[in-house]
C-alpha angles and dihedrals in degrees: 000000000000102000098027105142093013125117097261120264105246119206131217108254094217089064100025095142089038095046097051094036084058098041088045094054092042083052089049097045097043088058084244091127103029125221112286079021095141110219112240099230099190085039085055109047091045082055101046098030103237131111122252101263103070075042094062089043093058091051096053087057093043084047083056088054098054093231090110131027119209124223125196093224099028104037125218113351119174111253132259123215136214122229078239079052106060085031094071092034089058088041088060093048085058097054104042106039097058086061103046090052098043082059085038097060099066102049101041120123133203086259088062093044090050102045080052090050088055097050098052098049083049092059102047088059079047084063093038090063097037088233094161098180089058080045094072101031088053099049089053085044094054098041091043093051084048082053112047096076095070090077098223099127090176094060090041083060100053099040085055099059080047095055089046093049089056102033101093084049093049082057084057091051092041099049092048091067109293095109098099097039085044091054082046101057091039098064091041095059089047089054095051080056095056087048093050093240099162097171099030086056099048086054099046091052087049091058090039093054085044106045087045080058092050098053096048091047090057086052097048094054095042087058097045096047089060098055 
């Protein structure tokens, strides 16, 4: 188990549910803890130093997340997904993001172009380093920042969870060689935002989020066709 002969991770009291929630999807994420892997509660809580109820409290947000599924015999497991799986959740980015930047565009300031700036030079040293956890945590924080002037704060939501669902499987496509052209299409579509391209720049984030589906599919079918 991930921690096991480390000095135990100790959580601020204050934010105990939020604390755990955050290190247990970096842990998922991260591949630290692998799909049908089951959570060991009374593990958990000895490690972090907390007792089992904020615990069970994290599980259930990271089970609306979709990142655990909870059984009523074996507890939380992180979730497994079907190629059908990823396959819809991908499908949905593709649906909702476009949206959220074409009403973006329009409303976006220099603070929100340059936190995006910074994210993205942030990512590519992320790259340089190979550091694959910041990776992931970098490219939702960039599309996120692009997304929260649009002022839907339903569909940010929602695209959220999703970023959060694929994120473990965009890792897998990123560390297989889509870092540069990922760096690539990032800075295009912030430059379409800088030049107020509201519809160039929906369609743009439609083919990003598909082509980044059809990749992992690929990958997905080339595994499992040498098992």
């Amino acid at each position: 188990m991930p921690g096991t002969g480390q000095a135990p991770r100790r959580l601020r009291r204050q934010t105990v549910v939020e604390s755990a929630t955050e290190e247990l999807r970096r842990r998922i994420l991260a591949g630290e803890f692998g799909a049908g892997e089951a959570l060991r509660q009374d593990a958990l809580a000895e490690e972090f130093g907390i007792s089992r109820i904020p615990l069970r409290e994290s599980f259930r947000q990271l089970a609306a997340e979709g990142l655990v599924t909870i059984h009523p015999h074996r507890g939380a497991v992180v979730s497994t997904l079907s190629t059908e799986d990823i396959a819809e959740l991908f499908d949905l980015r593709a649906m909702l993001e476009p949206d959220l930047i074409r009403r973006a565009v329009p409303r976006m300031g220099e603070d929100t172009l340059a936190e995006a700036a910074r994210i993205l030079s942030d990512y590519a040293a992320a790259i340089d380093r190979a550091d694959l956890n910041a990776w992931g945590e970098l490219n939702t924080e960039y599309h996120l920042a692009l997304y929260r002037p649009a002022g839907r704060p339903q569909t940010l939501a929602l695209v959220r969870a999703l970023l959060a669902n694929t994120d473990r499987y965009t890792r897998l496509q990123l560390a297989a060689g889509g870092t540069e052209r990922a760096k690539a299409e990032h800075a295009e579509l912030l430059a379409l935002c800088r030049r107020g391209a509201a519809e160039d720049a929906a369609r743009f984030t439609h083919q990003h989020v598909m082509e980044v589906k059809q990749d992992l599919l690929r990958m997905i079918a080339v595994a499992e066709a040498g098992d």
